[in-house]
CSV table of C-alpha atoms in Angstrom, one decimal:
chain,number,residue,atom,x,y,z
K,1,MET,CA,0.0,0.0,0.0
K,2,TYR,CA,1.4,3.4,-1.1
K,3,GLY,CA,4.7,1.7,-1.7
K,4,ILE,CA,5.4,1.1,2.0
K,5,ALA,CA,6.7,-2.3,3.0
K,6,ILE,CA,5.8,-3.2,6.6
K,7,ALA,CA,8.8,-4.9,8.1
K,8,GLU,CA,8.7,-7.1,11.2
K,9,ASN,CA,7.9,-5.1,14.4
K,10,SER,CA,7.4,-1.9,12.4
K,11,TYR,CA,3.6,-1.4,12.7
K,12,THR,CA,4.1,1.7,14.8
K,13,ASN,CA,6.4,3.2,12.2
K,14,PHE,CA,3.8,2.4,9.5
K,15,ILE,CA,1.1,4.2,11.4
K,16,LEU,CA,3.3,7.2,11.8
K,17,LEU,CA,4.0,7.3,8.0
K,18,MET,CA,0.3,7.1,7.3
K,19,LYS,CA,-0.5,10.2,9.4
K,20,THR,CA,-0.7,13.7,8.0
K,21,HIS,CA,2.4,14.9,9.9
K,22,PHE,CA,0.6,18.0,11.0
K,23,GLU,CA,3.0,20.3,12.7
K,24,LEU,CA,1.9,22.9,15.3
K,25,LYS,CA,4.4,25.8,14.8
K,26,TYR,CA,3.2,28.2,17.4
K,27,PRO,CA,4.9,27.6,20.8
K,28,LEU,CA,2.7,30.2,22.6
K,29,GLY,CA,-1.0,30.0,22.2
K,30,LEU,CA,-4.1,31.3,24.0
K,31,GLY,CA,-6.4,28.9,26.0
K,32,GLY,CA,-10.1,29.6,26.5
K,33,VAL,CA,-10.9,28.7,30.1
K,34,ALA,CA,-10.8,32.2,31.4
K,35,ILE,CA,-12.7,33.6,28.4
K,36,GLY,CA,-15.3,31.0,29.3
K,37,THR,CA,-15.6,32.6,32.7
K,38,GLY,CA,-13.7,29.8,34.5
K,39,PHE,CA,-12.5,32.1,37.3
K,40,GLU,CA,-14.5,35.3,37.1
K,41,PRO,CA,-17.3,36.8,34.9
K,42,LEU,CA,-15.9,38.5,31.8
K,43,SER,CA,-18.0,40.6,29.4
K,44,ASP,CA,-17.9,40.0,25.7
K,45,GLU,CA,-16.0,43.3,25.4
K,46,GLU,CA,-13.3,42.3,27.9
K,47,SER,CA,-12.9,38.9,26.1
K,48,TYR,CA,-12.6,40.7,22.8
K,49,HIS,CA,-9.8,42.9,24.1
K,50,ILE,CA,-7.9,39.8,25.4
K,51,LEU,CA,-8.2,38.1,22.0
K,52,GLU,CA,-7.3,41.3,20.2
K,53,THR,CA,-4.2,41.7,22.4
K,54,ALA,CA,-3.2,38.1,21.6
K,55,TRP,CA,-3.6,38.7,17.9
K,56,ASN,CA,-1.7,41.9,17.9
K,57,GLN,CA,1.2,40.2,19.8
K,58,GLY,CA,1.5,37.6,17.0
K,59,ILE,CA,-0.3,34.7,18.8
K,60,ARG,CA,-1.8,32.5,16.1
K,61,TYR,CA,-2.9,29.4,18.0
K,62,TYR,CA,-6.2,29.4,19.8
K,63,ASP,CA,-7.7,26.6,21.8
K,64,THR,CA,-11.2,26.4,23.4
K,65,SER,CA,-14.0,24.0,24.1
K,66,PRO,CA,-17.8,24.0,24.1
K,67,TRP,CA,-17.5,23.0,27.7
K,68,TYR,CA,-15.9,26.4,28.7
K,69,GLY,CA,-18.8,28.5,29.8
K,70,LEU,CA,-21.3,26.0,28.4
K,71,THR,CA,-20.5,27.1,24.8
K,72,LYS,CA,-19.7,30.8,25.7
K,73,SER,CA,-15.9,30.6,25.1
K,74,GLU,CA,-16.3,28.9,21.8
K,75,ARG,CA,-18.7,31.6,20.6
K,76,ARG,CA,-16.4,34.4,21.7
K,77,PHE,CA,-13.4,32.9,20.0
K,78,GLY,CA,-15.5,32.5,16.8
K,79,ASP,CA,-16.8,36.1,17.0
K,80,PHE,CA,-13.2,37.3,16.9
K,81,LEU,CA,-11.5,34.8,14.7
K,82,ARG,CA,-14.0,34.7,11.8
K,83,GLN,CA,-12.9,38.3,11.1
K,84,LYS,CA,-9.5,37.0,10.3
K,85,SER,CA,-8.1,35.1,7.3
K,86,ARG,CA,-8.6,31.5,8.0
K,87,ASP,CA,-5.1,30.5,6.8
K,88,GLU,CA,-3.5,32.8,9.3
K,89,PHE,CA,-4.2,30.9,12.5
K,90,VAL,CA,-4.6,27.4,14.0
K,91,PHE,CA,-7.8,26.6,15.9
K,92,SER,CA,-8.5,23.7,18.2
K,93,THR,CA,-11.6,22.7,20.1
K,94,LYS,CA,-13.0,19.6,21.8
K,95,ILE,CA,-15.6,16.9,21.7
K,96,GLY,CA,-17.0,14.6,24.4
K,97,ARG,CA,-20.0,16.5,25.7
K,98,LEU,CA,-23.2,17.4,23.9
K,99,PHE,CA,-25.1,20.6,24.9
K,100,ASP,CA,-28.9,21.3,24.8
K,101,ALA,CA,-30.5,24.6,25.5
K,102,VAL,CA,-32.5,24.9,28.8
K,103,ASP,CA,-34.2,27.5,30.9
K,104,GLU,CA,-32.0,29.6,33.1
K,105,ALA,CA,-33.4,27.8,36.2
K,106,ASP,CA,-32.3,24.4,34.8
K,107,VAL,CA,-28.6,25.2,34.2
K,108,PRO,CA,-26.6,22.6,36.2
K,109,PRO,CA,-24.0,23.8,38.7
K,110,THR,CA,-20.6,23.9,37.2
K,111,MET,CA,-17.2,25.7,37.6
K,112,TRP,CA,-18.3,28.5,35.2
K,113,LYS,CA,-19.1,31.9,36.8
K,114,ALA,CA,-21.4,33.1,34.1
K,115,PRO,CA,-22.3,30.2,31.7
K,116,LEU,CA,-24.9,30.2,29.0
K,117,ALA,CA,-28.2,28.4,29.5
K,118,TYR,CA,-27.3,24.8,28.5
K,119,ASP,CA,-27.3,21.4,30.0
K,120,PHE,CA,-24.8,18.8,28.9
K,121,ARG,CA,-24.0,15.1,28.9
K,122,HIS,CA,-20.9,13.1,28.1
K,123,ASP,CA,-21.0,11.1,24.8
K,124,TYR,CA,-18.0,9.7,22.9
K,125,THR,CA,-19.8,7.9,20.1
K,126,ALA,CA,-19.1,8.5,16.5
K,127,ASP,CA,-22.5,10.2,16.0
K,128,ALA,CA,-22.0,12.5,19.0
K,129,THR,CA,-18.5,13.4,17.8
K,130,ALA,CA,-19.8,14.3,14.3
K,131,ARG,CA,-22.6,16.4,15.9
K,132,SER,CA,-20.2,18.1,18.3
K,133,ILE,CA,-17.9,19.1,15.4
K,134,GLU,CA,-20.8,20.4,13.3
K,135,GLU,CA,-22.1,22.5,16.3
K,136,SER,CA,-18.7,23.9,17.0
K,137,LEU,CA,-18.4,25.0,13.4
K,138,SER,CA,-21.8,26.6,13.6
K,139,ARG,CA,-21.1,28.4,16.9
K,140,THR,CA,-17.7,29.7,15.8
K,141,GLY,CA,-18.7,30.5,12.2
K,142,LEU,CA,-15.4,29.0,11.0
K,143,ASP,CA,-15.2,26.7,8.0
K,144,HIS,CA,-12.9,24.1,9.5
K,145,ILE,CA,-11.3,23.0,12.8
K,146,ASP,CA,-7.5,22.2,12.7
K,147,ILE,CA,-7.2,20.0,15.8
K,148,VAL,CA,-9.9,18.2,17.7
K,149,PHE,CA,-9.2,17.0,21.3
K,150,VAL,CA,-11.2,14.3,23.0
K,151,HIS,CA,-12.1,16.2,26.1
K,152,ASP,CA,-12.1,15.0,29.8
K,153,LEU,CA,-12.2,11.3,29.0
K,154,SER,CA,-10.6,10.6,32.4
K,155,GLU,CA,-11.5,9.4,35.8
K,156,ASP,CA,-11.3,12.8,37.4
K,157,GLN,CA,-14.2,13.8,35.1
K,158,VAL,CA,-16.3,10.7,34.4
K,159,GLY,CA,-15.5,8.7,37.5
K,160,ASP,CA,-16.1,5.0,37.5
K,161,ARG,CA,-17.6,5.2,34.0
K,162,TYR,CA,-14.1,5.7,32.6
K,163,ASP,CA,-13.8,2.2,31.1
K,164,TYR,CA,-17.2,2.4,29.6
K,165,TYR,CA,-16.5,5.7,27.9
K,166,LEU,CA,-13.1,4.6,26.8
K,167,GLN,CA,-14.6,1.6,25.0
K,168,GLN,CA,-17.3,4.0,23.5
K,169,ALA,CA,-14.5,6.3,22.3
K,170,GLU,CA,-12.4,3.4,20.9
K,171,LYS,CA,-15.4,2.3,18.7
K,172,GLY,CA,-16.7,5.8,18.0
K,173,ALA,CA,-14.8,9.1,18.5
K,174,PHE,CA,-11.3,7.7,17.9
K,175,ARG,CA,-12.2,6.0,14.7
K,176,LEU,CA,-14.2,8.9,13.3
K,177,LEU,CA,-11.5,11.4,14.1
K,178,SER,CA,-8.8,9.3,12.4
K,179,ASP,CA,-11.1,9.0,9.4
K,180,TYR,CA,-11.7,12.8,9.4
K,181,ARG,CA,-8.0,13.4,9.6
K,182,ASP,CA,-7.3,11.0,6.7
K,183,GLN,CA,-9.9,12.7,4.6
K,184,GLY,CA,-8.4,16.1,5.4
K,185,ILE,CA,-11.5,17.3,7.2
K,186,ILE,CA,-9.3,18.0,10.3
K,187,LYS,CA,-5.6,18.1,10.5
K,188,ALA,CA,-4.9,16.3,13.7
K,189,TRP,CA,-6.6,14.9,16.8
K,190,GLY,CA,-5.8,13.5,20.3
K,191,MET,CA,-6.8,13.5,23.9
K,192,GLY,CA,-7.4,16.7,26.0
K,193,VAL,CA,-7.2,15.5,29.6
K,194,ASN,CA,-5.9,16.3,33.1
K,195,LYS,CA,-4.4,12.8,33.7
K,196,ILE,CA,-1.6,10.7,32.2
K,197,GLU,CA,-3.4,7.4,31.9
K,198,PRO,CA,-6.0,8.4,29.3
K,199,ILE,CA,-3.3,9.6,26.9
K,200,LEU,CA,-1.4,6.3,27.4
K,201,ASP,CA,-4.6,4.3,26.8
K,202,CYS,CA,-5.4,6.3,23.7
K,203,ILE,CA,-2.0,5.7,22.2
K,204,ARG,CA,-2.3,2.0,23.0
K,205,ILE,CA,-5.6,1.5,21.1
K,206,ALA,CA,-5.7,4.3,18.5
K,207,ASP,CA,-3.4,6.6,16.5
K,208,PRO,CA,-3.6,10.2,17.9
K,209,ASP,CA,-1.3,12.9,16.6
K,210,ILE,CA,-1.2,15.5,19.3
K,211,CYS,CA,-2.6,15.5,22.9
K,212,LEU,CA,-3.4,18.4,25.2
K,213,SER,CA,-1.7,17.5,28.5
K,214,ALA,CA,-3.3,19.6,31.2
K,215,THR,CA,-2.0,19.9,34.8
K,216,GLN,CA,0.5,17.1,34.2
K,217,TYR,CA,3.7,19.0,33.4
K,218,SER,CA,4.7,22.3,35.0
K,219,ILE,CA,7.8,23.6,36.7
K,220,LEU,CA,6.2,22.8,40.0
K,221,GLU,CA,5.0,19.2,39.2
K,222,HIS,CA,6.4,17.1,36.4
K,223,GLU,CA,8.1,14.0,37.7
K,224,ASP,CA,5.4,11.5,36.8
K,225,ALA,CA,5.1,12.9,33.3
K,226,VAL,CA,8.8,12.7,32.8
K,227,ASP,CA,8.9,9.1,33.8
K,228,ARG,CA,5.7,7.7,32.3
K,229,LEU,CA,4.2,10.0,29.7
K,230,LEU,CA,7.1,11.6,27.8
K,231,PRO,CA,8.8,8.3,26.8
K,232,VAL,CA,5.6,6.9,25.4
K,233,VAL,CA,4.6,9.9,23.3
K,234,ARG,CA,8.2,10.2,22.1
K,235,GLU,CA,8.2,6.5,21.0
K,236,HIS,CA,4.9,6.9,19.1
K,237,GLY,CA,5.6,10.3,17.5
K,238,VAL,CA,2.8,12.0,19.4
K,239,LYS,CA,3.3,15.7,20.3
K,240,LEU,CA,2.0,17.5,23.3
K,241,VAL,CA,0.3,20.8,24.0
K,242,SER,CA,0.6,22.1,27.6
K,243,GLY,CA,-2.7,23.2,29.2
K,244,ALA,CA,-2.7,24.7,32.7
K,245,GLY,CA,1.1,25.0,32.6
K,246,PHE,CA,0.7,27.6,35.4
K,247,ASN,CA,-1.3,25.1,37.5
K,248,SER,CA,-4.5,27.1,36.7
K,249,GLY,CA,-2.9,30.3,37.9
K,250,TYR,CA,-1.0,29.1,41.0
K,251,ILE,CA,2.3,30.0,39.4
K,252,GLY,CA,1.0,33.5,38.7
K,253,GLY,CA,0.2,34.0,42.4
K,254,ARG,CA,-3.5,32.8,42.5
K,255,GLU,CA,-4.4,30.7,45.5
K,256,ARG,CA,-5.9,27.8,43.5
K,257,TYR,CA,-4.0,24.8,42.2
K,258,ASN,CA,-5.1,22.8,39.2
K,259,TYR,CA,-8.6,24.3,39.4
K,260,LYS,CA,-9.0,23.5,43.1
K,261,ASP,CA,-8.8,25.6,46.2
K,262,VAL,CA,-6.7,23.0,48.1
K,263,ILE,CA,-3.0,23.7,47.7
K,264,PRO,CA,-0.8,20.5,47.9
K,265,LYS,CA,1.4,20.4,51.0
K,266,GLY,CA,4.8,22.0,50.5
K,267,MET,CA,3.8,23.7,47.2
K,268,ALA,CA,3.7,27.2,48.7
K,269,GLU,CA,7.3,26.9,49.9
K,270,LYS,CA,8.4,25.4,46.5
K,271,ARG,CA,6.7,28.2,44.6
K,272,ALA,CA,8.3,30.8,46.8
K,273,ARG,CA,11.8,29.3,46.6
K,274,ILE,CA,11.8,29.1,42.8
K,275,ALA,CA,10.5,32.6,42.6
K,276,ALA,CA,13.3,33.9,44.9
K,277,ILE,CA,15.9,32.1,42.9
K,278,ALA,CA,14.4,33.5,39.7
K,279,GLN,CA,14.6,37.0,41.1
K,280,GLN,CA,18.3,36.5,41.9
K,281,TYR,CA,18.9,35.6,38.2
K,282,GLY,CA,16.9,38.6,36.9
K,283,THR,CA,13.9,36.7,35.8
K,284,ASP,CA,10.5,35.6,37.2
K,285,LEU,CA,8.3,32.6,37.7
K,286,ILE,CA,6.2,33.2,34.7
K,287,ALA,CA,9.1,33.2,32.3
K,288,ALA,CA,10.7,30.2,34.0
K,289,ALA,CA,7.4,28.3,33.9
K,290,ILE,CA,6.8,28.8,30.2
K,291,GLN,CA,10.4,28.1,29.2
K,292,PHE,CA,10.6,25.0,31.3
K,293,VAL,CA,7.6,23.4,29.6
K,294,LEU,CA,8.8,24.2,26.1
K,295,ALA,CA,12.3,22.9,26.8
K,296,ALA,CA,10.8,19.4,26.7
K,297,ASP,CA,11.1,18.1,23.2
K,298,GLU,CA,7.6,16.5,23.4
K,299,PHE,CA,5.9,19.8,24.0
K,300,VAL,CA,5.3,21.9,20.9
K,301,SER,CA,3.1,24.6,22.5
K,302,ILE,CA,1.8,26.0,25.8
K,303,ILE,CA,-1.6,27.7,25.9
K,304,PRO,CA,-2.0,29.8,29.1
K,305,GLY,CA,-5.4,31.5,29.4
K,306,ALA,CA,-5.9,35.1,30.3
K,307,SER,CA,-8.5,37.1,32.3
K,308,ARG,CA,-7.1,40.4,31.1
K,309,PRO,CA,-4.9,41.7,28.3
K,310,GLY,CA,-1.9,42.4,30.6
K,311,GLN,CA,-1.5,38.6,31.2
K,312,VAL,CA,-1.2,38.0,27.5
K,313,LEU,CA,1.5,40.7,27.3
K,314,ASP,CA,3.3,39.1,30.3
K,315,ASN,CA,3.3,35.7,28.6
K,316,CYS,CA,4.6,37.1,25.3
K,317,ARG,CA,7.4,38.8,27.2
K,318,ALA,CA,8.2,35.7,29.2
K,319,ILE,CA,8.6,33.4,26.2
K,320,GLN,CA,11.2,35.8,24.8
K,321,SER,CA,13.2,36.6,27.9
K,322,SER,CA,16.7,35.4,28.5
K,323,ILE,CA,17.3,33.1,31.5
K,324,SER,CA,20.7,32.1,32.6
K,325,HIS,CA,21.6,28.4,32.4
K,326,ASP,CA,22.9,28.7,36.0
K,327,PHE,CA,19.4,29.3,37.1
K,328,TRP,CA,18.3,25.8,35.9
K,329,LYS,CA,21.4,24.2,37.4
K,330,GLU,CA,20.6,25.8,40.8
K,331,LEU,CA,17.0,24.5,40.6
K,332,LYS,CA,18.2,21.0,40.0
K,333,HIS,CA,20.9,21.2,42.6
K,334,GLU,CA,18.3,22.2,45.2
K,335,GLY,CA,15.9,19.4,44.1
K,336,LEU,CA,13.3,21.9,43.0
K,337,ILE,CA,13.0,20.4,39.5
K,338,TYR,CA,13.5,16.7,38.6
K,339,THR,CA,17.0,15.8,37.6
K,340,GLN,CA,15.7,13.9,34.5
K,341,ALA,CA,13.6,16.9,33.3
K,342,GLN,CA,14.9,18.7,30.2
K,343,VAL,CA,15.7,22.4,30.8
K,344,PRO,CA,16.4,25.2,28.2
K,345,GLY,CA,19.8,25.0,26.6
K,346,VAL,CA,20.3,21.2,27.2
């Protein structure tokens, strides 16, 4: 087939050759949780200014989900991006939940501070995946989606129904998304989850291209990902996008950690010590956090969200700032980052 001979033990390489080899060339993107009112209510005008600032700073990768704000974030991204030339940016969104309009009184309790009036349910079948993509295109007004992430298919979101939904996705969403990719309807797909195991499971049973790894790899917490996740994605040619690389704002000074109010024991001291060392070397924690993630070969992009334009400007400055290699050596010497983790310049 296609002139490719499948040698013994080379099935994985064959699958890689058959993929579209989509490359995400934008190391800094913009995530959509905050614009979906994940932490505080934001007006349409405030959200527009955040997106406008990102665009004016040269950011060209935008990630959102219909889950964020119960479709609010996706609509806001679309209102802004459909004014732009479609070949100038990369857009990713997610499948895994279906949304139905309800009365205001019937909106279920969620993390969103000002959601739209929708109820939702998890569904990873092929039909639900196709419907979700069609509805995302309708909400955004865009003519295509570049990357589709299978969202929140993990035990922290679906509980003890994880095995059930994984089997559903294996027969449904995974196959459909691979077919859409092979037809050129989308450019790439993968998991978008907060845990390592679902990415490993997906790679074992399907052929994803790129996965959104949220809360799994940051300057504060990365050992498990270094040991278990990165070797597998590297072996299979799967790339990673970093979501919640600031541990949902904790690195930036917020008193929440990975979307929860409970801060892990010892984390405040760790954050303070890294920040103090950063100051000694003329940098700051935001710059260190962004550059640490992108130093790992497996991560092609980091997509911090923003609740105000100034945060976008801070992120753009941070990715370009110069950090002494001695800073990273000192962090490793003090045991503040894992000795096996890649750091800039190495």
